[in-house]
Amino acid sequence: MQWTDRIRQVKIILVIAAVLIAAASLLVSHFLVRDLSKEERTKMEVWAQALRSLNKADETTDLSLVLSVMQGNNTIPVVVLNSEGGIDDYRNIEDTARVADYARSMMKSGDTIRVGSQLVCYDESLMLKRLSAWPYVQLGIVLIFVLVAIFALLSSKRAEQNKVWVGLSKETAHQLGTPVSSLMAWVEMLKEQYPGDELLPEMDKDVKRLQLIADRFSKIGSLPEPVESSMNEVLEHVVDYMDRRTSKQVTMVRQLPDHDVRVKMNASLFEWVIENLCKNAVDAMEGRGTITLTLMEEHQRVVIEVKDTGKGIRKKDLSNVFTPGFTTKKRGWGLGLSLARRIVEEYHHGRIFVKQSELGKGTTFRIELVK
């Protein structure tokens, strides 16, 4: 929880820093662009005045200063139109074939100065346009920086969670190993001494169940090799297990195809996923209701749906059901669904999600695997 809070605080700080940088950049750029725009307007007024002097000059007029002013404009695009709208002169325009179109766009923007019968149209210089666009480029860079930083934090968080998962799983398997081995030996001794005892087979099943659980924990954190297995058998095993360990008021319904559906998977771990979903369904139904397991094949995918008639999930909780530590149970750890998603998505490259949930009517979980 502390790590989650720290991640949230860092993300907030990064967003605030990005907003402050963006606001400061926009403000400074706005003032720079405004000042440069005024300066260019003043230059064009001087240029228009030089054009007026040139038009009024006679043979005795000294034009050296006028020509110097007019030739000194090497950055601001200018088009001079006559009284009939024809082009008398233009400067600093690369696409000469579109001078008339350029002049019309200048007139629409209002950047014009009247000089007698002529109209001087001008546009912002290339430097001013680049400076106007720079804040948005800067905003993009800041946004990319923030996204990369947040992604790095989330990756770090996930890596730490994975280490916790692996460490917890390996330690659990290690701790279970010794007592399970001892229990297996004791059961075998009891079978020899009391061969007719009716309780010993049930004890043996429970001990083997513990051995299976230890084996599952030992596989968490590694990448178990998928083997082509029967999904029908996996679901049948889960139904048999749940029938023995739930009340008679819970009905398990199987909707399986007539043919055998085979998928590359780790059957032991995938069986654990279905068991987790069924156990959660039993808790949601408070020990009374119907759980329906459906197996389908759709467009090169194998689909498993686990539907219950429980109390449903609130809409605000749907996005958190697979988050480690999230639970609505008083004694829950909030690890079952998180572990289920890890097994389905990371080990089997599939998808698991809540297909539908309605308060008071039940929930449907859907798993999709590539065949």
mmCIF file of C-alpha atoms in Angstrom:
data_model
loop_
_atom_site.group_PDB
_atom_site.id
_atom_site.type_symbol
_atom_site.label_atom_id
_atom_site.label_comp_id
_atom_site.label_asym_id
_atom_site.label_seq_id
_atom_site.Cartn_x
_atom_site.Cartn_y
_atom_site.Cartn_z
ATOM 1 C CA MET A 1 0.000 0.000 0.000
ATOM 2 C CA GLN A 2 2.854 2.360 0.804
ATOM 3 C CA TRP A 3 4.429 1.640 -2.592
ATOM 4 C CA THR A 4 1.114 2.352 -4.330
ATOM 5 C CA ASP A 5 0.753 5.649 -2.451
ATOM 6 C CA ARG A 6 4.320 6.592 -3.359
ATOM 7 C CA ILE A 7 3.684 5.865 -7.039
ATOM 8 C CA ARG A 8 0.524 7.979 -6.937
ATOM 9 C CA GLN A 9 2.373 10.878 -5.281
ATOM 10 C CA VAL A 10 5.203 10.769 -7.827
ATOM 11 C CA LYS A 11 2.711 10.714 -10.705
ATOM 12 C CA ILE A 12 0.912 13.743 -9.257
ATOM 13 C CA ILE A 13 4.224 15.596 -8.835
ATOM 14 C CA LEU A 14 5.222 14.772 -12.433
ATOM 15 C CA VAL A 15 1.892 15.984 -13.798
ATOM 16 C CA ILE A 16 2.059 19.216 -11.754
ATOM 17 C CA ALA A 17 5.654 19.812 -12.901
ATOM 18 C CA ALA A 18 4.631 19.216 -16.523
ATOM 19 C CA VAL A 19 1.716 21.657 -16.213
ATOM 20 C CA LEU A 20 3.965 24.332 -14.643
ATOM 21 C CA ILE A 21 6.647 23.902 -17.312
ATOM 22 C CA ALA A 22 4.025 24.052 -20.066
ATOM 23 C CA ALA A 23 2.362 27.161 -18.579
ATOM 24 C CA ALA A 24 5.695 28.955 -18.148
ATOM 25 C CA SER A 25 6.772 28.024 -21.671
ATOM 26 C CA LEU A 26 3.520 29.232 -23.187
ATOM 27 C CA LEU A 27 3.639 32.495 -21.210
ATOM 28 C CA VAL A 28 7.242 33.330 -22.138
ATOM 29 C CA SER A 29 6.688 32.391 -25.769
ATOM 30 C CA HIS A 30 3.530 34.489 -25.897
ATOM 31 C CA PHE A 31 5.391 37.619 -24.775
ATOM 32 C CA LEU A 32 8.310 36.928 -27.143
ATOM 33 C CA VAL A 33 6.002 36.392 -30.108
ATOM 34 C CA ARG A 34 4.001 39.516 -29.250
ATOM 35 C CA ASP A 35 7.123 41.685 -29.028
ATOM 36 C CA LEU A 36 8.609 40.277 -32.245
ATOM 37 C CA SER A 37 5.294 40.739 -34.025
ATOM 38 C CA LYS A 38 5.218 44.403 -33.001
ATOM 39 C CA GLU A 39 8.808 44.789 -34.148
ATOM 40 C CA GLU A 40 8.049 43.292 -37.544
ATOM 41 C CA ARG A 41 5.002 45.558 -37.881
ATOM 42 C CA THR A 42 7.243 48.568 -37.220
ATOM 43 C CA LYS A 43 9.779 47.346 -39.794
ATOM 44 C CA MET A 44 7.056 46.984 -42.402
ATOM 45 C CA GLU A 45 5.770 50.486 -41.687
ATOM 46 C CA VAL A 46 9.300 51.789 -42.283
ATOM 47 C CA TRP A 47 9.511 49.671 -45.443
ATOM 48 C CA ALA A 48 6.138 51.043 -46.653
ATOM 49 C CA GLN A 49 7.355 54.589 -45.969
ATOM 50 C CA ALA A 50 10.480 53.869 -48.027
ATOM 51 C CA LEU A 51 8.226 52.588 -50.830
ATOM 52 C CA ARG A 52 6.183 55.805 -50.635
ATOM 53 C CA SER A 53 9.370 57.876 -50.899
ATOM 54 C CA LEU A 54 10.509 55.808 -53.860
ATOM 55 C CA ASN A 55 7.195 56.391 -55.660
ATOM 56 C CA LYS A 56 7.454 60.187 -55.116
ATOM 57 C CA ALA A 57 11.156 60.476 -56.011
ATOM 58 C CA ASP A 58 12.357 62.395 -59.049
ATOM 59 C CA GLU A 59 15.702 62.508 -60.823
ATOM 60 C CA THR A 60 17.294 64.748 -58.160
ATOM 61 C CA THR A 61 16.236 62.649 -55.121
ATOM 62 C CA ASP A 62 18.905 60.703 -53.237
ATOM 63 C CA LEU A 63 17.560 57.149 -53.079
ATOM 64 C CA SER A 64 20.499 55.478 -51.334
ATOM 65 C CA LEU A 65 18.791 55.371 -47.926
ATOM 66 C CA VAL A 66 15.421 54.352 -49.405
ATOM 67 C CA LEU A 67 16.942 51.510 -51.385
ATOM 68 C CA SER A 68 18.966 50.417 -48.365
ATOM 69 C CA VAL A 69 15.794 50.157 -46.278
ATOM 70 C CA MET A 70 13.875 48.245 -48.953
ATOM 71 C CA GLN A 71 16.724 45.842 -49.712
ATOM 72 C CA GLY A 72 17.364 45.312 -46.004
ATOM 73 C CA ASN A 73 14.188 43.227 -45.663
ATOM 74 C CA ASN A 74 15.430 39.665 -46.113
ATOM 75 C CA THR A 75 13.069 37.804 -43.783
ATOM 76 C CA ILE A 76 9.503 39.194 -43.956
ATOM 77 C CA PRO A 77 7.438 38.037 -46.978
ATOM 78 C CA VAL A 78 5.969 41.056 -48.806
ATOM 79 C CA VAL A 79 3.633 41.468 -51.807
ATOM 80 C CA VAL A 80 2.854 44.917 -53.259
ATOM 81 C CA LEU A 81 -0.492 45.169 -55.084
ATOM 82 C CA ASN A 82 -1.604 47.998 -57.372
ATOM 83 C CA SER A 83 -5.038 49.645 -57.396
ATOM 84 C CA GLU A 84 -6.398 46.968 -59.748
ATOM 85 C CA GLY A 85 -5.174 44.090 -57.557
ATOM 86 C CA GLY A 86 -2.252 43.227 -59.772
ATOM 87 C CA ILE A 87 1.170 42.374 -58.389
ATOM 88 C CA ASP A 88 3.743 45.162 -58.644
ATOM 89 C CA ASP A 89 6.475 43.571 -56.552
ATOM 90 C CA TYR A 90 7.151 40.810 -54.030
ATOM 91 C CA ARG A 91 9.993 39.716 -51.758
ATOM 92 C CA ASN A 92 11.056 36.698 -49.661
ATOM 93 C CA ILE A 93 8.531 34.304 -51.262
ATOM 94 C CA GLU A 94 9.952 30.980 -52.457
ATOM 95 C CA ASP A 95 6.905 29.656 -54.321
ATOM 96 C CA THR A 96 6.638 32.359 -56.986
ATOM 97 C CA ALA A 97 3.798 30.519 -58.768
ATOM 98 C CA ARG A 98 1.479 31.165 -55.829
ATOM 99 C CA VAL A 99 2.258 34.823 -55.092
ATOM 100 C CA ALA A 100 -1.347 35.866 -55.811
ATOM 101 C CA ASP A 101 -2.732 33.217 -53.424
ATOM 102 C CA TYR A 102 -0.207 34.295 -50.820
ATOM 103 C CA ALA A 103 -1.310 37.950 -51.194
ATOM 104 C CA ARG A 104 -4.991 37.018 -50.751
ATOM 105 C CA SER A 105 -4.242 35.098 -47.539
ATOM 106 C CA MET A 106 -2.285 38.130 -46.239
ATOM 107 C CA MET A 107 -5.241 40.413 -46.989
ATOM 108 C CA LYS A 108 -7.616 38.075 -45.138
ATOM 109 C CA SER A 109 -5.378 38.105 -42.070
ATOM 110 C CA GLY A 110 -5.367 41.955 -42.136
ATOM 111 C CA ASP A 111 -1.596 42.361 -42.372
ATOM 112 C CA THR A 112 -1.659 45.221 -44.869
ATOM 113 C CA ILE A 113 -0.430 48.838 -45.147
ATOM 114 C CA ARG A 114 -1.878 51.348 -47.650
ATOM 115 C CA VAL A 115 0.729 53.337 -49.618
ATOM 116 C CA GLY A 116 -1.129 55.668 -51.967
ATOM 117 C CA SER A 117 -2.814 53.540 -54.618
ATOM 118 C CA GLN A 118 -0.719 50.521 -53.658
ATOM 119 C CA LEU A 119 -1.357 47.972 -50.925
ATOM 120 C CA VAL A 120 1.571 46.403 -49.070
ATOM 121 C CA CYS A 121 0.689 42.894 -47.835
ATOM 122 C CA TYR A 122 3.068 41.100 -45.499
ATOM 123 C CA ASP A 123 3.261 37.920 -43.416
ATOM 124 C CA GLU A 124 5.143 36.777 -40.343
ATOM 125 C CA SER A 125 8.764 35.879 -40.881
ATOM 126 C CA LEU A 126 9.854 32.239 -40.807
ATOM 127 C CA MET A 127 11.631 32.792 -37.480
ATOM 128 C CA LEU A 128 8.480 34.210 -35.900
ATOM 129 C CA LYS A 129 6.400 31.267 -37.152
ATOM 130 C CA ARG A 130 8.904 28.796 -35.728
ATOM 131 C CA LEU A 131 8.921 30.618 -32.426
ATOM 132 C CA SER A 132 5.095 30.512 -32.360
ATOM 133 C CA ALA A 133 5.144 26.734 -32.936
ATOM 134 C CA TRP A 134 7.968 26.009 -30.482
ATOM 135 C CA PRO A 135 5.805 25.973 -27.293
ATOM 136 C CA TYR A 136 3.673 23.178 -28.756
ATOM 137 C CA VAL A 137 6.769 21.193 -29.658
ATOM 138 C CA GLN A 138 7.981 21.743 -26.108
ATOM 139 C CA LEU A 139 4.629 20.602 -24.742
ATOM 140 C CA GLY A 140 4.924 17.406 -26.754
ATOM 141 C CA ILE A 141 8.422 16.780 -25.388
ATOM 142 C CA VAL A 142 7.264 17.368 -21.816
ATOM 143 C CA LEU A 143 4.268 15.077 -22.338
ATOM 144 C CA ILE A 144 6.492 12.312 -23.725
ATOM 145 C CA PHE A 145 8.850 12.745 -20.757
ATOM 146 C CA VAL A 146 5.984 12.443 -18.273
ATOM 147 C CA LEU A 147 4.552 9.371 -20.025
ATOM 148 C CA VAL A 148 7.960 7.671 -20.124
ATOM 149 C CA ALA A 149 8.533 8.477 -16.439
ATOM 150 C CA ILE A 150 5.122 7.108 -15.432
ATOM 151 C CA PHE A 151 5.672 3.998 -17.569
ATOM 152 C CA ALA A 152 9.050 3.463 -15.885
ATOM 153 C CA LEU A 153 7.449 3.788 -12.444
ATOM 154 C CA LEU A 154 4.671 1.347 -13.318
ATOM 155 C CA SER A 155 7.222 -1.091 -14.757
ATOM 156 C CA SER A 156 9.235 -0.814 -11.569
ATOM 157 C CA LYS A 157 6.103 -1.438 -9.546
ATOM 158 C CA ARG A 158 5.221 -4.499 -11.619
ATOM 159 C CA ALA A 159 8.764 -5.849 -11.356
ATOM 160 C CA GLU A 160 8.634 -5.488 -7.579
ATOM 161 C CA GLN A 161 5.228 -7.204 -7.468
ATOM 162 C CA ASN A 162 6.605 -10.047 -9.577
ATOM 163 C CA LYS A 163 9.495 -10.504 -7.159
ATOM 164 C CA VAL A 164 7.051 -10.623 -4.263
ATOM 165 C CA TRP A 165 4.905 -13.163 -6.114
ATOM 166 C CA VAL A 166 7.834 -15.398 -6.945
ATOM 167 C CA GLY A 167 9.383 -15.164 -3.490
ATOM 168 C CA LEU A 168 6.090 -15.836 -1.717
ATOM 169 C CA SER A 169 5.253 -18.755 -4.009
ATOM 170 C CA LYS A 170 8.664 -20.413 -3.763
ATOM 171 C CA GLU A 171 8.752 -20.014 0.011
ATOM 172 C CA THR A 172 5.223 -21.432 0.348
ATOM 173 C CA ALA A 173 6.126 -24.440 -1.793
ATOM 174 C CA HIS A 174 9.296 -24.937 0.254
ATOM 175 C CA GLN A 175 7.456 -24.723 3.580
ATOM 176 C CA LEU A 176 4.743 -27.137 2.427
ATOM 177 C CA GLY A 177 7.201 -29.668 1.038
ATOM 178 C CA THR A 178 8.469 -31.207 4.287
ATOM 179 C CA PRO A 179 5.150 -31.628 6.165
ATOM 180 C CA VAL A 180 3.421 -32.945 3.024
ATOM 181 C CA SER A 181 6.132 -35.574 2.573
ATOM 182 C CA SER A 182 5.736 -36.584 6.210
ATOM 183 C CA LEU A 183 1.959 -36.794 5.884
ATOM 184 C CA MET A 184 2.284 -39.006 2.809
ATOM 185 C CA ALA A 185 4.549 -41.368 4.740
ATOM 186 C CA TRP A 186 2.150 -41.467 7.702
ATOM 187 C CA VAL A 187 -0.810 -42.212 5.419
ATOM 188 C CA GLU A 188 1.074 -45.109 3.840
ATOM 189 C CA MET A 189 1.863 -46.518 7.296
ATOM 190 C CA LEU A 190 -1.769 -46.190 8.343
ATOM 191 C CA LYS A 191 -2.872 -48.016 5.188
ATOM 192 C CA GLU A 192 -0.637 -50.940 6.119
ATOM 193 C CA GLN A 193 -1.921 -51.062 9.710
ATOM 194 C CA TYR A 194 -5.589 -50.358 8.950
ATOM 195 C CA PRO A 195 -6.189 -51.566 5.384
ATOM 196 C CA GLY A 196 -9.951 -51.548 5.753
ATOM 197 C CA ASP A 197 -10.388 -48.087 7.235
ATOM 198 C CA GLU A 198 -12.874 -46.026 5.195
ATOM 199 C CA LEU A 199 -11.386 -42.652 6.178
ATOM 200 C CA LEU A 200 -7.873 -43.346 4.911
ATOM 201 C CA PRO A 201 -8.728 -42.923 1.185
ATOM 202 C CA GLU A 202 -10.167 -39.468 1.956
ATOM 203 C CA MET A 203 -7.087 -38.572 3.971
ATOM 204 C CA ASP A 204 -4.957 -39.743 1.057
ATOM 205 C CA LYS A 205 -6.913 -37.477 -1.325
ATOM 206 C CA ASP A 206 -6.385 -34.489 0.955
ATOM 207 C CA VAL A 207 -2.663 -35.149 1.246
ATOM 208 C CA LYS A 208 -2.381 -35.463 -2.526
ATOM 209 C CA ARG A 209 -4.301 -32.217 -2.781
ATOM 210 C CA LEU A 210 -1.718 -30.539 -0.561
ATOM 211 C CA GLN A 211 1.019 -31.980 -2.753
ATOM 212 C CA LEU A 212 -0.728 -30.552 -5.822
ATOM 213 C CA ILE A 213 -0.977 -27.111 -4.189
ATOM 214 C CA ALA A 214 2.725 -27.171 -3.308
ATOM 215 C CA ASP A 215 3.519 -28.144 -6.898
ATOM 216 C CA ARG A 216 1.439 -25.241 -8.208
ATOM 217 C CA PHE A 217 3.199 -22.744 -5.974
ATOM 218 C CA SER A 218 6.578 -24.058 -7.100
ATOM 219 C CA LYS A 219 5.650 -23.297 -10.721
ATOM 220 C CA ILE A 220 4.771 -19.660 -10.044
ATOM 221 C CA GLY A 221 7.642 -17.453 -11.167
ATOM 222 C CA SER A 222 8.944 -19.966 -13.669
ATOM 223 C CA LEU A 223 7.680 -20.491 -17.203
ATOM 224 C CA PRO A 224 6.140 -23.975 -17.201
ATOM 225 C CA GLU A 225 6.232 -25.662 -20.591
ATOM 226 C CA PRO A 226 2.710 -25.812 -22.062
ATOM 227 C CA VAL A 227 1.532 -29.275 -23.050
ATOM 228 C CA GLU A 228 -1.469 -30.084 -25.194
ATOM 229 C CA SER A 229 -4.158 -31.127 -22.738
ATOM 230 C CA SER A 230 -7.896 -31.646 -22.620
ATOM 231 C CA MET A 231 -9.828 -28.583 -21.422
ATOM 232 C CA ASN A 232 -12.849 -30.851 -20.901
ATOM 233 C CA GLU A 233 -10.896 -32.877 -18.342
ATOM 234 C CA VAL A 234 -9.698 -29.743 -16.556
ATOM 235 C CA LEU A 235 -13.270 -28.509 -16.101
ATOM 236 C CA GLU A 236 -14.459 -31.965 -15.065
ATOM 237 C CA HIS A 237 -11.751 -32.120 -12.378
ATOM 238 C CA VAL A 238 -12.804 -28.707 -11.050
ATOM 239 C CA VAL A 239 -16.476 -29.728 -10.905
ATOM 240 C CA ASP A 240 -15.636 -32.951 -9.063
ATOM 241 C CA TYR A 241 -13.463 -31.061 -6.586
ATOM 242 C CA MET A 242 -16.081 -28.355 -5.952
ATOM 243 C CA ASP A 243 -18.899 -30.887 -5.586
ATOM 244 C CA ARG A 244 -17.021 -32.621 -2.763
ATOM 245 C CA ARG A 245 -16.184 -29.408 -0.923
ATOM 246 C CA THR A 246 -19.281 -27.249 -1.238
ATOM 247 C CA SER A 247 -22.751 -27.573 0.198
ATOM 248 C CA LYS A 248 -25.537 -29.371 -1.630
ATOM 249 C CA GLN A 249 -27.209 -26.006 -2.141
ATOM 250 C CA VAL A 250 -24.567 -25.100 -4.715
ATOM 251 C CA THR A 251 -25.312 -26.596 -8.140
ATOM 252 C CA MET A 252 -22.470 -27.026 -10.633
ATOM 253 C CA VAL A 253 -23.640 -26.997 -14.268
ATOM 254 C CA ARG A 254 -21.368 -28.067 -17.128
ATOM 255 C CA GLN A 255 -21.959 -26.956 -20.696
ATOM 256 C CA LEU A 256 -19.243 -28.760 -22.649
ATOM 257 C CA PRO A 257 -19.049 -29.659 -26.342
ATOM 258 C CA ASP A 258 -19.414 -33.294 -27.377
ATOM 259 C CA HIS A 259 -15.881 -33.443 -28.753
ATOM 260 C CA ASP A 260 -12.642 -33.072 -26.796
ATOM 261 C CA VAL A 261 -11.210 -29.530 -26.820
ATOM 262 C CA ARG A 262 -7.432 -29.611 -26.599
ATOM 263 C CA VAL A 263 -5.242 -26.621 -25.774
ATOM 264 C CA LYS A 264 -1.545 -26.106 -25.097
ATOM 265 C CA MET A 265 -1.446 -25.252 -21.407
ATOM 266 C CA ASN A 266 -0.194 -26.160 -17.975
ATOM 267 C CA ALA A 267 -3.229 -28.124 -16.831
ATOM 268 C CA SER A 268 -2.382 -27.927 -13.130
ATOM 269 C CA LEU A 269 -2.098 -24.129 -13.092
ATOM 270 C CA PHE A 270 -5.098 -23.598 -15.341
ATOM 271 C CA GLU A 271 -7.197 -25.839 -13.132
ATOM 272 C CA TRP A 272 -6.192 -23.551 -10.266
ATOM 273 C CA VAL A 273 -7.577 -20.560 -12.187
ATOM 274 C CA ILE A 274 -10.994 -22.185 -12.649
ATOM 275 C CA GLU A 275 -11.020 -23.281 -9.000
ATOM 276 C CA ASN A 276 -10.349 -19.696 -7.876
ATOM 277 C CA LEU A 277 -13.220 -18.402 -10.001
ATOM 278 C CA CYS A 278 -15.556 -21.103 -8.663
ATOM 279 C CA LYS A 279 -14.565 -20.463 -5.032
ATOM 280 C CA ASN A 280 -15.173 -16.753 -5.467
ATOM 281 C CA ALA A 281 -18.533 -17.581 -7.015
ATOM 282 C CA VAL A 282 -19.472 -19.731 -3.993
ATOM 283 C CA ASP A 283 -18.533 -16.874 -1.663
ATOM 284 C CA ALA A 284 -20.524 -14.379 -3.767
ATOM 285 C CA MET A 285 -23.587 -16.666 -3.621
ATOM 286 C CA GLU A 286 -23.088 -17.176 0.141
ATOM 287 C CA GLY A 287 -23.207 -20.951 -0.289
ATOM 288 C CA ARG A 288 -26.442 -21.120 -2.270
ATOM 289 C CA GLY A 289 -26.949 -20.854 -6.037
ATOM 290 C CA THR A 290 -25.771 -22.131 -9.409
ATOM 291 C CA ILE A 291 -22.338 -22.027 -11.050
ATOM 292 C CA THR A 292 -22.297 -22.645 -14.793
ATOM 293 C CA LEU A 293 -19.083 -23.640 -16.568
ATOM 294 C CA THR A 294 -19.271 -23.184 -20.339
ATOM 295 C CA LEU A 295 -16.636 -24.304 -22.849
ATOM 296 C CA MET A 296 -16.786 -23.004 -26.438
ATOM 297 C CA GLU A 297 -14.637 -22.649 -29.555
ATOM 298 C CA GLU A 298 -14.803 -19.311 -31.399
ATOM 299 C CA HIS A 299 -12.623 -18.244 -34.350
ATOM 300 C CA GLN A 300 -9.482 -20.181 -33.458
ATOM 301 C CA ARG A 301 -10.011 -19.421 -29.774
ATOM 302 C CA VAL A 302 -11.069 -21.517 -26.829
ATOM 303 C CA VAL A 303 -13.474 -19.692 -24.521
ATOM 304 C CA ILE A 304 -14.327 -20.623 -20.937
ATOM 305 C CA GLU A 305 -17.047 -18.786 -19.056
ATOM 306 C CA VAL A 306 -17.739 -19.095 -15.333
ATOM 307 C CA LYS A 307 -21.153 -17.721 -14.419
ATOM 308 C CA ASP A 308 -22.679 -17.504 -10.952
ATOM 309 C CA THR A 309 -25.962 -16.335 -9.465
ATOM 310 C CA GLY A 310 -24.338 -14.328 -6.681
ATOM 311 C CA LYS A 311 -24.582 -10.759 -5.505
ATOM 312 C CA GLY A 312 -22.629 -9.281 -8.444
ATOM 313 C CA ILE A 313 -19.871 -6.677 -8.542
ATOM 314 C CA ARG A 314 -20.387 -2.942 -8.235
ATOM 315 C CA LYS A 315 -19.473 -0.935 -11.337
ATOM 316 C CA LYS A 316 -16.898 1.123 -9.452
ATOM 317 C CA ASP A 317 -15.105 -2.098 -8.413
ATOM 318 C CA LEU A 318 -14.975 -3.743 -11.869
ATOM 319 C CA SER A 319 -11.676 -2.072 -12.784
ATOM 320 C CA ASN A 320 -10.053 -3.256 -9.538
ATOM 321 C CA VAL A 321 -11.106 -6.909 -9.300
ATOM 322 C CA PHE A 322 -7.741 -8.140 -10.650
ATOM 323 C CA THR A 323 -5.667 -5.698 -8.584
ATOM 324 C CA PRO A 324 -3.500 -7.413 -5.931
ATOM 325 C CA GLY A 325 -4.887 -6.772 -2.461
ATOM 326 C CA PHE A 326 -8.379 -5.775 -3.609
ATOM 327 C CA THR A 327 -11.134 -7.805 -1.971
ATOM 328 C CA THR A 328 -14.715 -7.394 -0.804
ATOM 329 C CA LYS A 329 -14.429 -10.270 1.682
ATOM 330 C CA LYS A 330 -13.883 -9.654 5.368
ATOM 331 C CA ARG A 331 -11.130 -12.278 5.536
ATOM 332 C CA GLY A 332 -9.903 -12.169 1.942
ATOM 333 C CA TRP A 333 -6.333 -11.436 0.887
ATOM 334 C CA GLY A 334 -7.265 -10.202 -2.594
ATOM 335 C CA LEU A 335 -4.723 -12.427 -4.368
ATOM 336 C CA GLY A 336 -6.880 -15.079 -6.064
ATOM 337 C CA LEU A 337 -8.025 -13.120 -9.123
ATOM 338 C CA SER A 338 -4.667 -11.372 -9.453
ATOM 339 C CA LEU A 339 -2.964 -14.766 -9.528
ATOM 340 C CA ALA A 340 -5.558 -16.050 -12.003
ATOM 341 C CA ARG A 341 -4.829 -13.172 -14.391
ATOM 342 C CA ARG A 342 -1.088 -13.769 -14.087
ATOM 343 C CA ILE A 343 -1.503 -17.451 -14.982
ATOM 344 C CA VAL A 344 -3.851 -16.760 -17.919
ATOM 345 C CA GLU A 345 -2.098 -13.737 -19.436
ATOM 346 C CA GLU A 346 1.599 -14.276 -18.688
ATOM 347 C CA TYR A 347 1.824 -18.073 -18.779
ATOM 348 C CA HIS A 348 -0.855 -18.863 -21.371
ATOM 349 C CA HIS A 349 -0.925 -15.569 -23.354
ATOM 350 C CA GLY A 350 -4.701 -15.365 -23.075
ATOM 351 C CA ARG A 351 -7.265 -12.916 -21.672
ATOM 352 C CA ILE A 352 -9.416 -12.981 -18.566
ATOM 353 C CA PHE A 353 -12.021 -10.328 -17.804
ATOM 354 C CA VAL A 354 -15.443 -9.712 -16.343
ATOM 355 C CA LYS A 355 -17.851 -10.237 -19.221
ATOM 356 C CA GLN A 356 -20.951 -9.188 -17.314
ATOM 357 C CA SER A 357 -21.991 -8.389 -13.763
ATOM 358 C CA GLU A 358 -25.271 -7.191 -12.337
ATOM 359 C CA LEU A 359 -25.983 -6.519 -8.699
ATOM 360 C CA GLY A 360 -28.277 -9.136 -7.213
ATOM 361 C CA LYS A 361 -28.140 -11.348 -10.323
ATOM 362 C CA GLY A 362 -24.585 -12.581 -10.673
ATOM 363 C CA THR A 363 -21.277 -12.299 -12.522
ATOM 364 C CA THR A 364 -19.742 -13.929 -15.584
ATOM 365 C CA PHE A 365 -15.975 -14.244 -15.980
ATOM 366 C CA ARG A 366 -14.628 -15.003 -19.454
ATOM 367 C CA ILE A 367 -11.286 -16.558 -20.395
ATOM 368 C CA GLU A 368 -10.014 -16.600 -23.975
ATOM 369 C CA LEU A 369 -7.096 -18.763 -25.134
ATOM 370 C CA VAL A 370 -5.540 -19.130 -28.567
ATOM 371 C CA LYS A 371 -5.807 -22.702 -29.856
#
